[in-house]
Tab-separated table of C-alpha atoms in Angstrom:
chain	number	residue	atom	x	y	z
Q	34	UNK	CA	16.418	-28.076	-30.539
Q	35	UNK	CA	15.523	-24.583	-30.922
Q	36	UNK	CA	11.590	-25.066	-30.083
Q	37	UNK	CA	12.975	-26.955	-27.052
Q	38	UNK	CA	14.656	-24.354	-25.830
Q	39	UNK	CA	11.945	-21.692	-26.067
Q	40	UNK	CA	9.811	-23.977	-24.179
Q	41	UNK	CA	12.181	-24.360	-21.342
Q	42	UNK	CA	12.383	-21.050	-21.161
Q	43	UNK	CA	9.009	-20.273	-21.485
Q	44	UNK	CA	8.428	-22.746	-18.574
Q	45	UNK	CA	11.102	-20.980	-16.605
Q	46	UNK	CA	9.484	-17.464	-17.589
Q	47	UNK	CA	5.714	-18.939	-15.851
Q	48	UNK	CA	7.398	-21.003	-13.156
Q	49	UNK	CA	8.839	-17.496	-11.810
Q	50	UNK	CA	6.278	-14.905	-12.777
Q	51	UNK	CA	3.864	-17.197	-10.293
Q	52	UNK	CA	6.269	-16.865	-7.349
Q	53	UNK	CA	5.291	-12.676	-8.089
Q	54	UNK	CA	2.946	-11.373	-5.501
Q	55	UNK	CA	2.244	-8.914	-2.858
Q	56	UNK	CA	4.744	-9.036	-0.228
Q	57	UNK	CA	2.445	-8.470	3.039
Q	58	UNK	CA	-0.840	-8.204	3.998
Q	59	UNK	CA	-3.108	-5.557	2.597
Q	60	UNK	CA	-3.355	-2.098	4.510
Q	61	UNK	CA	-6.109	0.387	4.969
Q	62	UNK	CA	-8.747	0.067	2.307
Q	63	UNK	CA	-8.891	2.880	-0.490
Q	64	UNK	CA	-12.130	3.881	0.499
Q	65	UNK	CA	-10.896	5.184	3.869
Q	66	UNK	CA	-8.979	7.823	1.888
Q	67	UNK	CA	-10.012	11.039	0.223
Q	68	UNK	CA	-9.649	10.904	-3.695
Q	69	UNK	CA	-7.120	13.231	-5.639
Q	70	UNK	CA	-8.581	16.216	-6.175
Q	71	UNK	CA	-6.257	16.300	-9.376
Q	72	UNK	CA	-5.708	14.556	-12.660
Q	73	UNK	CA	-4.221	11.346	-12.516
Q	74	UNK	CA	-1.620	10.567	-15.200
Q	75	UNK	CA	-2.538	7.216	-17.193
Q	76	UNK	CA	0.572	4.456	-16.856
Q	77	UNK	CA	1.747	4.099	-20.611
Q	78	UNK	CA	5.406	2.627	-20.807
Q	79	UNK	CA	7.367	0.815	-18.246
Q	80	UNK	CA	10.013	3.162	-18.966
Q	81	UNK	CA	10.208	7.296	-19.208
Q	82	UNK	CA	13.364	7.199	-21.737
Q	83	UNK	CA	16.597	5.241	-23.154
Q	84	UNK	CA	18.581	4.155	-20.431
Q	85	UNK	CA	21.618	5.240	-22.260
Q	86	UNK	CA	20.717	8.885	-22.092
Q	87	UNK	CA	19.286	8.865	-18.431
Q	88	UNK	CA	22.818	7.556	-17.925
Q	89	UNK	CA	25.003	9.964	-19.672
Q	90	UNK	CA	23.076	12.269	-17.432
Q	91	UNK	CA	24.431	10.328	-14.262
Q	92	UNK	CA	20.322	10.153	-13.110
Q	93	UNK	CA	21.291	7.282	-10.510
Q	94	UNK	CA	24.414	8.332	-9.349
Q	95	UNK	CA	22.614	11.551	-8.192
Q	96	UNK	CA	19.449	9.643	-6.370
Q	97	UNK	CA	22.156	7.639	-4.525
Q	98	UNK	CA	24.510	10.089	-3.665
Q	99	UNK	CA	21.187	12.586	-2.555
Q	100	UNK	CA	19.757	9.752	-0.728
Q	101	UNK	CA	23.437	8.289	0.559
Q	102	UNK	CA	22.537	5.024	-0.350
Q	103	UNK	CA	25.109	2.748	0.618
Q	104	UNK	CA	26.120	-0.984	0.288
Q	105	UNK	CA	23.827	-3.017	2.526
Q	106	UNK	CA	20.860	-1.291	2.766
Q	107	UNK	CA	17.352	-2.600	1.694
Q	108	UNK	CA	15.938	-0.001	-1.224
Q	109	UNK	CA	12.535	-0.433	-2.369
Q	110	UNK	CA	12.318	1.137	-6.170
Q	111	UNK	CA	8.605	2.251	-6.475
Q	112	UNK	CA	6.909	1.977	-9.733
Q	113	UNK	CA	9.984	-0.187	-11.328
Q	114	UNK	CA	8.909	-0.387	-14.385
Q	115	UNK	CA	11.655	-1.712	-16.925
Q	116	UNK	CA	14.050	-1.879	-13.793
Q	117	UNK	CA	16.348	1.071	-14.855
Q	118	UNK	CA	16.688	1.737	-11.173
Q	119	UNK	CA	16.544	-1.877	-10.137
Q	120	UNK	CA	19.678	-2.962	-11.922
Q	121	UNK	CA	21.985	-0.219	-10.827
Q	122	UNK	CA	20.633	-0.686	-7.269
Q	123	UNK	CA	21.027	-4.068	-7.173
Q	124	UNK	CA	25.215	-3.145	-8.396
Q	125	UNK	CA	25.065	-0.510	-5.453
Q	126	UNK	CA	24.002	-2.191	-2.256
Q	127	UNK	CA	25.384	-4.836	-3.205
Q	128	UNK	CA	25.101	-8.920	-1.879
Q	129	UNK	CA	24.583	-7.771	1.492
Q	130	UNK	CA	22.024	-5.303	0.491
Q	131	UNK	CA	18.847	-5.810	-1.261
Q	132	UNK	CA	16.031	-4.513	-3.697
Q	133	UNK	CA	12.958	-4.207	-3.551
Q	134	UNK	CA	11.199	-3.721	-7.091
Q	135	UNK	CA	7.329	-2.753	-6.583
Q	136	UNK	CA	4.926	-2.443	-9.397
Q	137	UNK	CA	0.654	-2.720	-9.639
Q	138	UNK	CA	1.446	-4.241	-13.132
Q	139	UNK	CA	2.445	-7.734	-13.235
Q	140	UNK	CA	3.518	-7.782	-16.691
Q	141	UNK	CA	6.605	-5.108	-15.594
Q	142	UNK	CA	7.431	-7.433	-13.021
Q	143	UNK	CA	7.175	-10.455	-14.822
Q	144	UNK	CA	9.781	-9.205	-17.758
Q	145	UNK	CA	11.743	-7.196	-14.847
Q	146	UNK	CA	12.404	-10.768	-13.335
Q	147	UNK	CA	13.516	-12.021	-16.707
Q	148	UNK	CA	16.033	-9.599	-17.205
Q	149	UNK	CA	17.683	-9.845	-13.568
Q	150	UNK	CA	18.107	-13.412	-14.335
Q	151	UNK	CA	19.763	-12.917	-17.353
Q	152	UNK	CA	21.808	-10.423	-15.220
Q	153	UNK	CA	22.728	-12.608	-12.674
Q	154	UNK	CA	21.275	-10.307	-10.289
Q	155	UNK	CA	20.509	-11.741	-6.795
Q	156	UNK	CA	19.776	-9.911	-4.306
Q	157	UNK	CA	16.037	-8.704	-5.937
Q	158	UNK	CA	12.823	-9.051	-4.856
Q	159	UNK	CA	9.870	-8.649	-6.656
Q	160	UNK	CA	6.484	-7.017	-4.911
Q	161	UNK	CA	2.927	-6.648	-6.814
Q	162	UNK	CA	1.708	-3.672	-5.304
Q	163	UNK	CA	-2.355	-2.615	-5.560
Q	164	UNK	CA	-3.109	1.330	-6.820
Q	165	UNK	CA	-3.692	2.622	-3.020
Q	166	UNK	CA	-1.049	0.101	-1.502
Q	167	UNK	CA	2.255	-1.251	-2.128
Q	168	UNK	CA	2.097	-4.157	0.046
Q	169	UNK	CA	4.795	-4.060	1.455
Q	170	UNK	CA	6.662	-5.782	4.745
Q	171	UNK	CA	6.563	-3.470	7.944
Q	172	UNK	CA	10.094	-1.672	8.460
Q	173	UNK	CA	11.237	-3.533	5.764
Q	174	UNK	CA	12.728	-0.116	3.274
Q	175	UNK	CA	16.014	2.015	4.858
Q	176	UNK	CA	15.264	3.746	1.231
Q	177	UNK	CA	12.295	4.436	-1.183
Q	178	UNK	CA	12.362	5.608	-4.559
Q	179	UNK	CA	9.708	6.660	-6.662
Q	180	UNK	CA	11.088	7.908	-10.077
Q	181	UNK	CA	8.886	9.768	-12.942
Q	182	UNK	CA	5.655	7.552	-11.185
Q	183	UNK	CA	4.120	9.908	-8.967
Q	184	UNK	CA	1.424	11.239	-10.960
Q	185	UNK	CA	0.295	7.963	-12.276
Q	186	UNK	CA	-0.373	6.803	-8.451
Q	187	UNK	CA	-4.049	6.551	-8.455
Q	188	UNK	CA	-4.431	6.703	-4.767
Q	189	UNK	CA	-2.052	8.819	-3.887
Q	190	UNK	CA	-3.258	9.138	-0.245
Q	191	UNK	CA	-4.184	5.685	0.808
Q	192	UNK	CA	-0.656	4.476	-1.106
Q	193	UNK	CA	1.508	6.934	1.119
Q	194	UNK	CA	-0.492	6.196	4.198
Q	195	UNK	CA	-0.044	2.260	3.582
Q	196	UNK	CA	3.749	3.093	2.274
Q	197	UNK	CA	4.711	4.212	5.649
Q	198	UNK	CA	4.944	1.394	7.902
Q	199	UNK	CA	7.691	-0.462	5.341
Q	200	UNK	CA	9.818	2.549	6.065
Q	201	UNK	CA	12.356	2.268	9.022
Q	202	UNK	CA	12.464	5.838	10.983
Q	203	UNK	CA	15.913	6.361	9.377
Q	204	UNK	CA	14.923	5.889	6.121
Q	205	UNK	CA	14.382	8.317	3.307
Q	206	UNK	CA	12.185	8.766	0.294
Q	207	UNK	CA	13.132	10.372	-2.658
Q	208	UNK	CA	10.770	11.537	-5.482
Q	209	UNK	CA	11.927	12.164	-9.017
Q	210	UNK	CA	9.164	14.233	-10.699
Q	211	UNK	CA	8.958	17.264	-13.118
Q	212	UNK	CA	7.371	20.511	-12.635
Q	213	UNK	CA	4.032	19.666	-14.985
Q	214	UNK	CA	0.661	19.143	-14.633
Q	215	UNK	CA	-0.149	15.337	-13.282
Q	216	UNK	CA	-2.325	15.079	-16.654
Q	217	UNK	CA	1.245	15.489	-18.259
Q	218	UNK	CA	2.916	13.640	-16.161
Q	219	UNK	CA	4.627	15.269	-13.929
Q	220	UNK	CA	3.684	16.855	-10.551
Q	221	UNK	CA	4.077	20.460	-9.744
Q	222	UNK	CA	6.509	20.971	-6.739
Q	223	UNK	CA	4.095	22.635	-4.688
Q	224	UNK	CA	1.377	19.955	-4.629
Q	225	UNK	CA	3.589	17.036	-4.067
Q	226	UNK	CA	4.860	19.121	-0.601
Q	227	UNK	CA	0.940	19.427	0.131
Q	228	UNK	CA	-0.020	15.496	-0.109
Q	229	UNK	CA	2.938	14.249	1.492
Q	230	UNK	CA	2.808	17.111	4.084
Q	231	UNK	CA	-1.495	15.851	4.434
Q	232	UNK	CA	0.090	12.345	5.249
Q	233	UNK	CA	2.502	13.535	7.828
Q	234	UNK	CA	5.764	12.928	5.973
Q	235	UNK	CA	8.780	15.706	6.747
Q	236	UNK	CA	10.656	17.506	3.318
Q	237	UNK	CA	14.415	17.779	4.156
Q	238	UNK	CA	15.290	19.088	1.074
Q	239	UNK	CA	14.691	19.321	-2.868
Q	240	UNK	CA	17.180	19.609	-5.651
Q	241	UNK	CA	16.890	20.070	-9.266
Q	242	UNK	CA	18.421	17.333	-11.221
Q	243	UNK	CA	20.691	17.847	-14.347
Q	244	UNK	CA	18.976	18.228	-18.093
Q	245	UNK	CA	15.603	17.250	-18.074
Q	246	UNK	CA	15.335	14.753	-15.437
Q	247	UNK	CA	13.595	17.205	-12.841
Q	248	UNK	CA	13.505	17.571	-9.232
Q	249	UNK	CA	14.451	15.133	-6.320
Q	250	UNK	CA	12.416	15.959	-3.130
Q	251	UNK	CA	13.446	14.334	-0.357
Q	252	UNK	CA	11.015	13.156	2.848
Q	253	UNK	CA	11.485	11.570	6.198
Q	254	UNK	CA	8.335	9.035	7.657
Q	255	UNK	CA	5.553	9.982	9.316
Q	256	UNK	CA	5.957	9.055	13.141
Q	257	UNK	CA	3.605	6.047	13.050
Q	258	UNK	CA	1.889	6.045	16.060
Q	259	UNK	CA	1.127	10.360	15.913
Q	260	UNK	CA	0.057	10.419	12.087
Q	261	UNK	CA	-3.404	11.186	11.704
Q	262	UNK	CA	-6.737	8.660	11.148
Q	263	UNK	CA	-7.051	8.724	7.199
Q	264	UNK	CA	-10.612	10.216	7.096
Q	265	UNK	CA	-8.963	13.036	9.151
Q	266	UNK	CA	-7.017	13.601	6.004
Q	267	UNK	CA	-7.648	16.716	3.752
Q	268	UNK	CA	-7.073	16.854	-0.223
Q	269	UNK	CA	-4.697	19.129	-1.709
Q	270	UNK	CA	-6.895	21.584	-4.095
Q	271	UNK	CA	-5.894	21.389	-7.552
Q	272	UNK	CA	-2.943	23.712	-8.314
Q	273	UNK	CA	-4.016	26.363	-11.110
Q	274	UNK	CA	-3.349	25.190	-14.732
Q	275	UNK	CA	-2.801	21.544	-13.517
Q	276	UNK	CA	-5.636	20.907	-16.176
């Protein structure tokens, strides 16, 4: 009875992580794009810490109250991971809102999926992204989060530049990063302005968030049809010590 079981729900587990793909067709090829001129982290864990202390340090509750996310609303969490973001997302907007959990690595998808089902969580979609795109549907997002990922974004130009056009004109994207190198995986304040300033995108504000969890900085889209061709784009120098 017990090996039955495990094969149902091993069954279950493929039948599912086949329905995971990109959610749109691809946008502007990498090669378009000027590379980093910067380390790029390496992606080790599908999670940064235990959930139980990111929560005694309210680390959601602050992105949605920063971002006034509200029920309804369609967030895309960027680099989900474990779905630490997902799941409390998912409670927040609520059935008539919806989430959108991107990833480039299957696998984090795959078991992400699992545990929403065991949730009962239904109102999230799953989207296998590509290092330079997130392939995503076009003013699909009225949020975007991107939480302790940044620096492990390969592409970082191309996957902003193709990240756009899912974002409505209203929407805001937050970015949860700390103030270290990108080779130690974080992303000092100062360059993130510079690459998302090279792509067009608007800072409203930045705030630090409590114990170690960083800095929020908060950008508006790029007006689509002025943002510049892609080779027009110029890479950020390497900040001093990033190394």
């Amino acid at each position: 009875m017990y090996i039955a079981m495990l094969l149902v729900a091993f069954a279950a587990t493929r039948a599912h992580a086949a329905d995971i793909g990109h959610l749109a067709p691809p946008g502007v090829a990498a090669n378009e794009f000027p590379s980093p001129q910067r380390p790029v982290a390496r992606i080790v864990s599908p999670r940064r810490s235990a959930e139980e202390r990111r929560d005694a340090l309210n680390e959601a509750g602050q992105i949605a109250r920063v971002l006034e996310l509200k029920p309804g609303m369609t967030v895309g969490d960027i680099g989900a991971g474990s779905g630490y973001h997902t799941v409390r997302l998912s409670h927040l907007v609520g059935p008539a809102g919806s989430v959108v959990a991107q990833d480039v690595t299957r696998d984090y998808l795959v078991e992400l999926a699992r545990r929403t089902r065991l949730l009962k969580l239904t109102n999230v979609q799953f989207a296998l992204g590509e290092p330079h795109d997130p392939r995503l549907p076009a003013s699909s997002l009225d949020a975007a989060i991107l939480v302790h990922m940044y620096h492990e974004i390969a592409q970082p130009y191309a996957f902003l530049y193709n990240l756009a056009p899912a974002l409505k004109q209203s929407a805001r994207v937050g970015i949860v990063d700390l103030e270290l190198p990108t080779s130690k995986h974080g992303t000092p304040i100062e360059l993130l302005r510079c690459e998302l300033t090279a792509l067009d995108y608007r800072e409203i504000a930045t705030y630090k968030l409590a114990g170690n969890g960083g800095y929020l900085a908060v950008f508006s889209p790029p007006e689509l049809a002025a943002r510049k061709s892609p080779r027009d784009i110029v890479a950020c120098p390497d900040p001093a010590g990033a190394r």
